[in-house]
Coordinates of N, CA and C in Angstrom, one line a residue:
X1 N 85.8 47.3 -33.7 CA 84.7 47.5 -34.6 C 83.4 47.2 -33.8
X2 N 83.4 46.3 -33.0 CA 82.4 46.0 -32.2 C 81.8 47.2 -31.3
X3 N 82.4 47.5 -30.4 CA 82.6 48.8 -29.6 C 82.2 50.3 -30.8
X4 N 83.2 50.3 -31.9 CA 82.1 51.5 -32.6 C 80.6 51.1 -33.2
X5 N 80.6 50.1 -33.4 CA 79.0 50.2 -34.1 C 78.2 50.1 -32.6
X6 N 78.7 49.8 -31.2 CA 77.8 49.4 -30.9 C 77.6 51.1 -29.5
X7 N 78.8 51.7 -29.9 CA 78.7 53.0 -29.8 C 77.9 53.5 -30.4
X8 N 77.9 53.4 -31.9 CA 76.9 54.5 -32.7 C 75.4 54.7 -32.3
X9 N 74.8 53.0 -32.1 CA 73.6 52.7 -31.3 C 73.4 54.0 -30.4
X10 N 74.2 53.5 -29.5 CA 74.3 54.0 -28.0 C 74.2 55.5 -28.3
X11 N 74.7 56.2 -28.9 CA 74.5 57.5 -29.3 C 73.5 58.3 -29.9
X12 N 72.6 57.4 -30.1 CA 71.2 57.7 -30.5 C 70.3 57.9 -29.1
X13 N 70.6 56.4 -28.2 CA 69.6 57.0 -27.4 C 70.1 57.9 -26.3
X14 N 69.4 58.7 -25.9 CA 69.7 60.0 -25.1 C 69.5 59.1 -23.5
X15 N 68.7 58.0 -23.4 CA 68.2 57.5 -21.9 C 69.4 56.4 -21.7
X16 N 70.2 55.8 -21.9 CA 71.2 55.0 -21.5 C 72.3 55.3 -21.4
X17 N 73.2 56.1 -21.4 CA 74.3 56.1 -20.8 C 75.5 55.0 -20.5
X18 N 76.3 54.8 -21.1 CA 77.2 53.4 -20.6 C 76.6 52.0 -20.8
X19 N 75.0 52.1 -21.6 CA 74.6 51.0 -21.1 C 75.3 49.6 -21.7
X20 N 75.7 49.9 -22.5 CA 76.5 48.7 -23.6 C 77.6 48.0 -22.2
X21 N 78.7 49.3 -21.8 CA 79.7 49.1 -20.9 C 79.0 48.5 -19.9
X22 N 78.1 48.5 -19.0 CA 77.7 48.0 -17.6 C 77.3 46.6 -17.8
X23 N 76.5 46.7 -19.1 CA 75.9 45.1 -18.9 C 77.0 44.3 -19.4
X24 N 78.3 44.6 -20.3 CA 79.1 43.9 -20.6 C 79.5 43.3 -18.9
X25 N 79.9 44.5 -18.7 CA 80.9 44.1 -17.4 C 80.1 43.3 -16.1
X26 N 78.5 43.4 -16.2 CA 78.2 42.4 -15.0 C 77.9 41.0 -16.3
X27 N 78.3 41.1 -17.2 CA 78.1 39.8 -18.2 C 79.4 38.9 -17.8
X28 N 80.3 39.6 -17.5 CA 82.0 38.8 -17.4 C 81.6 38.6 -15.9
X29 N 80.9 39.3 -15.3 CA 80.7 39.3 -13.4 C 80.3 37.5 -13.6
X30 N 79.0 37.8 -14.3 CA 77.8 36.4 -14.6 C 78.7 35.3 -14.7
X31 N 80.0 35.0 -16.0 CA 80.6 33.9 -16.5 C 81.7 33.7 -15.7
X32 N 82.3 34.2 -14.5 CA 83.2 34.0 -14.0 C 82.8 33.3 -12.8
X33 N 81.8 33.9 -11.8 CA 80.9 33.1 -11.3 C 80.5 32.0 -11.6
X34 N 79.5 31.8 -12.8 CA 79.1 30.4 -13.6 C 80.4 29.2 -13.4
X35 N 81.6 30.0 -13.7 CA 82.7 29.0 -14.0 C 82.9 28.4 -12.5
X36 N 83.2 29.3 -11.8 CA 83.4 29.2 -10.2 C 82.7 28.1 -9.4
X37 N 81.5 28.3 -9.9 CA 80.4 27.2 -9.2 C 80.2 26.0 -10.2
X38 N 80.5 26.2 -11.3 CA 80.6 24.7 -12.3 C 78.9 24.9 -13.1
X39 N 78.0 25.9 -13.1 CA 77.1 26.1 -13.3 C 76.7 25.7 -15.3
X40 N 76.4 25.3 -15.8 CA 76.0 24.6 -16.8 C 77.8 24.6 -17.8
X41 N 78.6 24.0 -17.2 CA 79.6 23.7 -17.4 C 80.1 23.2 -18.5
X42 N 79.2 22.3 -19.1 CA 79.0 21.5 -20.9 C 79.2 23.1 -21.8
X43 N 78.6 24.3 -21.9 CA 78.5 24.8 -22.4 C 79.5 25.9 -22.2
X44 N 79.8 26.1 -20.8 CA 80.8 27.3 -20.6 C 82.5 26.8 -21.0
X45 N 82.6 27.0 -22.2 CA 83.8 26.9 -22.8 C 84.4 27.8 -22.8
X46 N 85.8 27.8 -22.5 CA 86.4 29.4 -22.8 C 85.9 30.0 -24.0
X47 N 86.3 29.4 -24.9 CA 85.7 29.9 -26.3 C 84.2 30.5 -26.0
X48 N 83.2 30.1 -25.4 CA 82.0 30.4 -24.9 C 82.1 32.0 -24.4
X49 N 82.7 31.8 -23.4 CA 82.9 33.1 -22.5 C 83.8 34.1 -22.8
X50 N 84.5 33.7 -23.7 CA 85.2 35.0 -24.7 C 84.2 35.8 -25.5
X51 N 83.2 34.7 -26.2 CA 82.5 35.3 -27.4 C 80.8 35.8 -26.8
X52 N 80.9 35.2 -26.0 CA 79.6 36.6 -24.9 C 79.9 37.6 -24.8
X53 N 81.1 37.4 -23.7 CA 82.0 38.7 -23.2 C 81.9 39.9 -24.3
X54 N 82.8 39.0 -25.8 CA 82.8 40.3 -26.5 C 81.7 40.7 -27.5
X55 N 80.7 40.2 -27.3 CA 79.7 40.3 -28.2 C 78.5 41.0 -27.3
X56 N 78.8 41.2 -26.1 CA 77.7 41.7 -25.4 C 77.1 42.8 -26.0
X57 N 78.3 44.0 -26.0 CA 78.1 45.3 -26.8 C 76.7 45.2 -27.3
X58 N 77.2 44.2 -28.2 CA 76.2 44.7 -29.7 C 74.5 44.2 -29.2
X59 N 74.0 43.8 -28.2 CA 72.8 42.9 -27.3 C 71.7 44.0 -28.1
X60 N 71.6 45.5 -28.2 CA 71.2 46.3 -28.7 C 71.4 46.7 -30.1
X61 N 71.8 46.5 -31.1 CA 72.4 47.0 -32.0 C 71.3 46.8 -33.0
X62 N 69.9 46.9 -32.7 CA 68.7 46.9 -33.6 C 67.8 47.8 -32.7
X63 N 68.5 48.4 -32.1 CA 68.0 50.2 -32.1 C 68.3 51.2 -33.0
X64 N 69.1 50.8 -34.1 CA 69.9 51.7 -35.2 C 68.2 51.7 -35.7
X65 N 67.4 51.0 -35.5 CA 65.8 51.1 -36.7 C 64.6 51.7 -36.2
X66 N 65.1 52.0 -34.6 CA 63.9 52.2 -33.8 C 64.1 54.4 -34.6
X67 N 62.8 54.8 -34.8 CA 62.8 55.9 -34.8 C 63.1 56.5 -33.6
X68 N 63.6 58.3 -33.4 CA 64.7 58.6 -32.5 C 63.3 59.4 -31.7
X69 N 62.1 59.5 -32.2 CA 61.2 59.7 -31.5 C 60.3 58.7 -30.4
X70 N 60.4 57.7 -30.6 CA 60.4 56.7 -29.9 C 61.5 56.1 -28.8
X71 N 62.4 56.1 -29.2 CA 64.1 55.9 -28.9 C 64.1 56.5 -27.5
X72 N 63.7 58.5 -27.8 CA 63.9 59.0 -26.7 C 62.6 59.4 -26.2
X73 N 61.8 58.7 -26.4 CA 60.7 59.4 -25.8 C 60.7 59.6 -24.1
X74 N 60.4 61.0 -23.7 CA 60.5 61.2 -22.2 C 59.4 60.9 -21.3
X75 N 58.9 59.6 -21.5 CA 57.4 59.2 -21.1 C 57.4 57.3 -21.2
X76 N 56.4 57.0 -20.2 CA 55.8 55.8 -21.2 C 55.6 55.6 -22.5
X77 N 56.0 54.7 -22.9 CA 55.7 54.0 -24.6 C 54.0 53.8 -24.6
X78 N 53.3 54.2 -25.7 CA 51.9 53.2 -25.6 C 51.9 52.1 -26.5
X79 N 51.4 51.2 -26.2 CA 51.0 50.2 -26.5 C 52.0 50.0 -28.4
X80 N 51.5 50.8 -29.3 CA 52.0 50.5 -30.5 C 53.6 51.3 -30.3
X81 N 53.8 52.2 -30.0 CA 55.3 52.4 -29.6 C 56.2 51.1 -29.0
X82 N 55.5 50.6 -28.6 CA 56.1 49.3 -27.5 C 56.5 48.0 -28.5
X83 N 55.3 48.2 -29.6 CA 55.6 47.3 -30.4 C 56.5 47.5 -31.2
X84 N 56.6 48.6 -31.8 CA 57.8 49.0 -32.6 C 59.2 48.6 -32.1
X85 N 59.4 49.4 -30.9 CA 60.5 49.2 -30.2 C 60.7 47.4 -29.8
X86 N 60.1 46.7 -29.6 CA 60.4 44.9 -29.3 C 61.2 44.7 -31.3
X87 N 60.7 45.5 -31.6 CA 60.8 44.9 -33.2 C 62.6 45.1 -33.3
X88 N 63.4 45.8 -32.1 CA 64.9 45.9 -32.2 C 65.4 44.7 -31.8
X89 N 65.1 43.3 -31.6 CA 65.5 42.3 -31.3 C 65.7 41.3 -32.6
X90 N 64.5 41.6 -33.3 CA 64.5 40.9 -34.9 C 65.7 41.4 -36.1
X91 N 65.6 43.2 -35.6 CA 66.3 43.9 -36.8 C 67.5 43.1 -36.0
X92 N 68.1 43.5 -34.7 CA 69.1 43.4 -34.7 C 69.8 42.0 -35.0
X93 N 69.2 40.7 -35.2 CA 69.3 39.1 -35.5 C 69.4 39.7 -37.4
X94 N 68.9 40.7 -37.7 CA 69.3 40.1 -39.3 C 70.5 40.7 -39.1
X95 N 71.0 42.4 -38.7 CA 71.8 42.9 -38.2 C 73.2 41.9 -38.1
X96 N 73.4 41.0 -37.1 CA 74.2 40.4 -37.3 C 74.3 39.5 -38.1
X97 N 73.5 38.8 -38.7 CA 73.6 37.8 -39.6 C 73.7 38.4 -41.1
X98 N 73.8 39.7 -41.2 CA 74.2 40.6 -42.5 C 75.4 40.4 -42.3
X99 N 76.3 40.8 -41.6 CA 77.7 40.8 -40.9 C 77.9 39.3 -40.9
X100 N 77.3 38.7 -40.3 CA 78.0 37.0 -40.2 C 78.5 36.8 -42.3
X101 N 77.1 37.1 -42.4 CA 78.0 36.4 -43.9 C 78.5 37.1 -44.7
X102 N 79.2 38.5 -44.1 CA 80.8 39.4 -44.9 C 81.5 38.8 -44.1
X103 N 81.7 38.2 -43.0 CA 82.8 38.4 -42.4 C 82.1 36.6 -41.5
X104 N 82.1 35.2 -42.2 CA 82.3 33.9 -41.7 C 83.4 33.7 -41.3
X105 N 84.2 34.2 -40.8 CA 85.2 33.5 -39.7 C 85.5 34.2 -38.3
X106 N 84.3 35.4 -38.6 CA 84.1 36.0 -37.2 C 82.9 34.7 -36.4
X107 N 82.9 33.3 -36.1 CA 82.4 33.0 -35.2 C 81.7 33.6 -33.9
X108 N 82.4 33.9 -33.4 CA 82.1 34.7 -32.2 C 80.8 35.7 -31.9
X109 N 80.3 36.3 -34.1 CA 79.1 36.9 -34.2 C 77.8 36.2 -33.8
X110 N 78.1 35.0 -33.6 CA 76.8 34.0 -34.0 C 76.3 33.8 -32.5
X111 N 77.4 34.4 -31.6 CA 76.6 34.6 -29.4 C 76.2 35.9 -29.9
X112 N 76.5 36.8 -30.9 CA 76.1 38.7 -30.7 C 74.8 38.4 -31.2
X113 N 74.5 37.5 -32.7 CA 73.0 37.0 -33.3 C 72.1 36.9 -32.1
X114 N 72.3 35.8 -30.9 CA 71.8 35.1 -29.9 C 70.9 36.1 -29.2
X115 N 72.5 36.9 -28.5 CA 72.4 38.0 -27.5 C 71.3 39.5 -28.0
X116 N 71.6 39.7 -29.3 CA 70.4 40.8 -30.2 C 69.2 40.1 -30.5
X117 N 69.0 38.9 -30.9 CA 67.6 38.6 -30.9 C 67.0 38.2 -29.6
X118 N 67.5 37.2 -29.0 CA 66.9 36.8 -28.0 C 66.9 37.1 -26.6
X119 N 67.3 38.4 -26.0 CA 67.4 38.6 -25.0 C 66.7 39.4 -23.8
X120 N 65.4 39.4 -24.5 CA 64.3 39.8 -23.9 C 63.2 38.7 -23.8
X121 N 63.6 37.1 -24.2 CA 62.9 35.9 -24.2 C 62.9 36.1 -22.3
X122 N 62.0 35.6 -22.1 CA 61.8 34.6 -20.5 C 61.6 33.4 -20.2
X123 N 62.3 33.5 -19.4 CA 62.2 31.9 -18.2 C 60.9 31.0 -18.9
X124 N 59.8 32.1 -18.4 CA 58.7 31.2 -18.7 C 57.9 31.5 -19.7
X125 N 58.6 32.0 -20.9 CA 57.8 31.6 -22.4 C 56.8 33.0 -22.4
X126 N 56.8 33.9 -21.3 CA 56.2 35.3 -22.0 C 56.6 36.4 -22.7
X127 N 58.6 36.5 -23.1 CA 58.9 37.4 -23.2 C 58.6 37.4 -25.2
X128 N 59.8 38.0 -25.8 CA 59.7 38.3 -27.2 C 60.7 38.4 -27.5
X129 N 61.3 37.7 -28.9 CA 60.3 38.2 -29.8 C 59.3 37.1 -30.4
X130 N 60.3 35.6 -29.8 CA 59.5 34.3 -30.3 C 58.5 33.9 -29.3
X131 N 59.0 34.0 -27.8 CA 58.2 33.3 -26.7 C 58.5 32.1 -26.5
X132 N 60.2 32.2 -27.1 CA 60.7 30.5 -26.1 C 61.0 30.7 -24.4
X133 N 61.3 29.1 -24.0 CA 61.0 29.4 -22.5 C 61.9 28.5 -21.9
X134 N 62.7 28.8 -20.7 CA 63.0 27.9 -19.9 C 65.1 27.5 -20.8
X135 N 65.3 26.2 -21.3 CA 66.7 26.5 -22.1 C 66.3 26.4 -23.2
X136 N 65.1 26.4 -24.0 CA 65.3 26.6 -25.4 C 66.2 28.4 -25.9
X137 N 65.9 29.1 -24.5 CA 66.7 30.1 -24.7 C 68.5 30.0 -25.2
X138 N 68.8 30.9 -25.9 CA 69.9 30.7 -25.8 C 70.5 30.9 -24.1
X139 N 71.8 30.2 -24.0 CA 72.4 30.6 -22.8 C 73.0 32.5 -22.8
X140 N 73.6 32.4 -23.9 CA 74.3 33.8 -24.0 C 73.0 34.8 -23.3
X141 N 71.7 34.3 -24.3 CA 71.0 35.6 -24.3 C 70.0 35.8 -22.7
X142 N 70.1 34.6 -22.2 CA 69.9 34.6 -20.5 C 70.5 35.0 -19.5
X143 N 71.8 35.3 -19.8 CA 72.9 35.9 -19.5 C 72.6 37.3 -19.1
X144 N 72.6 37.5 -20.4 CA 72.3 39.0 -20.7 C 70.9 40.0 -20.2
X145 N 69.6 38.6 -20.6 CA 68.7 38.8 -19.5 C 68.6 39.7 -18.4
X146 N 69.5 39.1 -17.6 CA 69.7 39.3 -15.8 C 70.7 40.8 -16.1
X147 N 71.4 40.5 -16.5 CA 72.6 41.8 -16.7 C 71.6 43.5 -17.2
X148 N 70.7 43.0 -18.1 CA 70.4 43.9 -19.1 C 69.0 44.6 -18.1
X149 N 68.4 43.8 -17.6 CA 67.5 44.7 -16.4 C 67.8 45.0 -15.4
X150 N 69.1 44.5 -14.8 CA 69.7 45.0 -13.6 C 69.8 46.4 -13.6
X151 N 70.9 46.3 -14.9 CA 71.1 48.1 -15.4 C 69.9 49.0 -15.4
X152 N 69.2 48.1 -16.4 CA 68.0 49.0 -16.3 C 66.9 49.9 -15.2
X153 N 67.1 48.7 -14.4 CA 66.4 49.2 -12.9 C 67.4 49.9 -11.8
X154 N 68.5 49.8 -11.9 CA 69.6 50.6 -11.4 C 69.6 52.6 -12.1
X155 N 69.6 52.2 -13.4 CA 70.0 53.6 -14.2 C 68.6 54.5 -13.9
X156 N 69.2 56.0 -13.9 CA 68.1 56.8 -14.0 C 67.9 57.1 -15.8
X157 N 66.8 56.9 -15.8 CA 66.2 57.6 -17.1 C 65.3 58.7 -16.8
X158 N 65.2 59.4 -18.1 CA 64.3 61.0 -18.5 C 62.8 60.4 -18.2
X159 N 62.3 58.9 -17.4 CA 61.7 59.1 -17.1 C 61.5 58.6 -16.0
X160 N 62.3 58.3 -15.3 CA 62.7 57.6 -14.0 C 63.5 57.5 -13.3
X161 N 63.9 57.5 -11.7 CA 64.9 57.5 -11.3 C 65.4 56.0 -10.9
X162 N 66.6 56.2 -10.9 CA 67.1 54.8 -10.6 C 66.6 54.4 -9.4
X163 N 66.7 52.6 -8.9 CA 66.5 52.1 -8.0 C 67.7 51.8 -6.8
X164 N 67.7 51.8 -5.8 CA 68.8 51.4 -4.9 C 69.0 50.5 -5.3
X165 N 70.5 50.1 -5.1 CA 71.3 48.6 -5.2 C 70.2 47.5 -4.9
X166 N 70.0 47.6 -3.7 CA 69.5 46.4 -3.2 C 67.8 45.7 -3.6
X167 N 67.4 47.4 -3.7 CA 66.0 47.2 -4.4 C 65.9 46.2 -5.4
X168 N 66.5 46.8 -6.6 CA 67.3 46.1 -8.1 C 67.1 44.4 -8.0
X169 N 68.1 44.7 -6.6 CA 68.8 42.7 -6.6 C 67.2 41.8 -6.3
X170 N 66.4 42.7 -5.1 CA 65.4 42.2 -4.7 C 64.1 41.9 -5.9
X171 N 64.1 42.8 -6.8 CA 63.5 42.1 -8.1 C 64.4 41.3 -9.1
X172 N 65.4 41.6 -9.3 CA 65.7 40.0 -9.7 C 65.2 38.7 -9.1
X173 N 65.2 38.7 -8.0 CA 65.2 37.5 -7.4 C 63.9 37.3 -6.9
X174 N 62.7 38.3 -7.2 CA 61.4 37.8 -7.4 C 61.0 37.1 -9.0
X175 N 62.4 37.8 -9.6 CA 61.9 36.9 -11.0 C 62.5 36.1 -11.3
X176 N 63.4 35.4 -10.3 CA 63.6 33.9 -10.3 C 62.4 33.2 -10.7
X177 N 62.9 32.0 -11.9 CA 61.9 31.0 -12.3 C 60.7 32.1 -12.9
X178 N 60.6 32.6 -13.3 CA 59.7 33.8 -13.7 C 60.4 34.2 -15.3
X179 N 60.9 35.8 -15.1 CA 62.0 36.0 -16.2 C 63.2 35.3 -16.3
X180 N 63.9 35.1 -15.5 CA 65.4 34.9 -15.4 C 65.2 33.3 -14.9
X181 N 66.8 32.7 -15.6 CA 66.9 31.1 -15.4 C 67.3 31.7 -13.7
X182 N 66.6 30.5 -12.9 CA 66.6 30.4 -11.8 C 68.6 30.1 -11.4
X183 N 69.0 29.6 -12.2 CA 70.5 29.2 -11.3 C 71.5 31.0 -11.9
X184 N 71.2 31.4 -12.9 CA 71.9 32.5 -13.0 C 71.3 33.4 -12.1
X185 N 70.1 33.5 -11.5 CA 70.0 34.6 -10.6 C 70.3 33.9 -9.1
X186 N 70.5 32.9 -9.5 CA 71.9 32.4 -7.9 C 73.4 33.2 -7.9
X187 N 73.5 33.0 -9.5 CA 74.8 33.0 -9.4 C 75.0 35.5 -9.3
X188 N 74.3 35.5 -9.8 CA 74.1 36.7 -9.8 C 74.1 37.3 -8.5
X189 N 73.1 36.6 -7.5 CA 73.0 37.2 -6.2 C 74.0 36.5 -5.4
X190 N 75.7 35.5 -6.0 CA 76.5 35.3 -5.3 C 77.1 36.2 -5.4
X191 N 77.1 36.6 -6.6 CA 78.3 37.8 -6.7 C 78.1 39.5 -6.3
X192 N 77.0 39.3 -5.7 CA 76.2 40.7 -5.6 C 77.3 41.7 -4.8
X193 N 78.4 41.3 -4.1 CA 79.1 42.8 -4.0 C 79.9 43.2 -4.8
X194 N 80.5 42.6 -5.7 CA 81.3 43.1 -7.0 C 80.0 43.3 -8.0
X195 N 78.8 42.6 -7.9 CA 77.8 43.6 -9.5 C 77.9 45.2 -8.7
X196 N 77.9 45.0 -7.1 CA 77.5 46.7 -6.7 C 78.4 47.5 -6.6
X197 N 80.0 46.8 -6.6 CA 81.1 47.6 -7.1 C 81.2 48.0 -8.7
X198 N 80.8 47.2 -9.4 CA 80.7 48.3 -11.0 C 79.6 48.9 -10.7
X199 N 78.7 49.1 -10.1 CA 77.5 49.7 -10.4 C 77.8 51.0 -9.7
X200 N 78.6 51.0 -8.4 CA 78.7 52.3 -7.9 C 80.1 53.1 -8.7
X201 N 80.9 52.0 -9.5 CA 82.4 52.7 -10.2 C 81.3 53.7 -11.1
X202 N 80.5 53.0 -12.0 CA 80.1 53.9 -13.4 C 78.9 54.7 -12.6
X203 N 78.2 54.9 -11.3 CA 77.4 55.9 -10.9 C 78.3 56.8 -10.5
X204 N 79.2 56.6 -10.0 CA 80.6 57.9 -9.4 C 81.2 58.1 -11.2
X205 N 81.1 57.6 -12.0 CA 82.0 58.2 -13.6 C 80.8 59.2 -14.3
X206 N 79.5 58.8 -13.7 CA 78.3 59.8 -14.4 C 78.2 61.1 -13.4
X207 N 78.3 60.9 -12.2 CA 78.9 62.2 -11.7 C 79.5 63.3 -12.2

């Protein structure tokens, strides 16, 4: 169920491709890592890292509201397009929380709430949709942070071409302590030859 609604999204916009699948999979990259090095440990519970993992999908799923004119536009957003489109972080937090209360014993919805509203917050209190900073973030949705621009600056879009591997890594790690929690983009740049083995599996499957 997860995977179709969060396909249907995905099928709207014409600029992402796989994007649901890639960030999932450097999301499981991120928590296996985290576990590896003992990295905020209190928190990473199995239970934790099941219900990220499978709730990544849905990080997007309040683009179902963005109009498909905006969605795909082949260009920079201006300024009030930009605003509309941030507004898929809010829809997609009621989004899940419509679902949380048909279906309270799906737990696991309440990392997808996290991960859909909050995952365009920053490190340092400039992102959206609230402007928390630092760990009032959720963990899930910092997670997903680092995952969700990687892709982004990796993939080609209708209005840009992708970045090389390394370029990519090299802005994450200028947005250490910046966007991204400073120890996930450790752990991120430990694992950097397996993020660039999924990265190069799904660039050879778009072939």
């Amino acid at each position: 169920l997860i995977m179709t609604l969060a396909d249907l999204v995905e099928s709207r916009d014409e600029n992402t491709g796989q994007h649901i699948r890639k960030t999932a999979a450097y999301v499981k990259i991120i928590l296996k890592e985290m576990h590896r090095k003992n990295i905020y440990s209190e928190q990473l519970t199995k239970k934790f890292m099941e219900d990220v993992y499978r709730s990544a999908p849905l990080h997007d799923i309040g683009k179902i509201s963005v109009p498909d004119a905006i969605l795909n536009k082949p260009g920079k957003l201006t300024k009030e397009e930009f605003d509309i489109m941030k507004n898929h972080t809010t829809a997609g937090g009621k989004i899940l929380n419509s679902i949380i209360s048909m279906v309270p014993e799906a737990h696991y919805l309440d990392e997808a709430k996290n991960l859909a509203t909050y995952h365009h917050e920053r490190w340092d209190g400039k992102g959206y949709p609230t402007g928390l900073a630092g760990e009032q973030i959720p963990l899930s949705a910092r997670i997903m942070a680092v995952a969700d621009v990687f892709d982004a600056l990796v993939s080609k879009r209708s209005y840009k071409e992708g970045f090389p591997l390394e370029k990519a890594m090299n802005i994450i790690l200028e947005e250490r302590g910046t966007h991204f929690d400073p120890q996930l983009v450790d752990v991120f740049l430990a694992a950097k030859e397996e993020v660039f083995d999924v990265a190069k599996k799904f660039s050879a499957d778009d072939d």
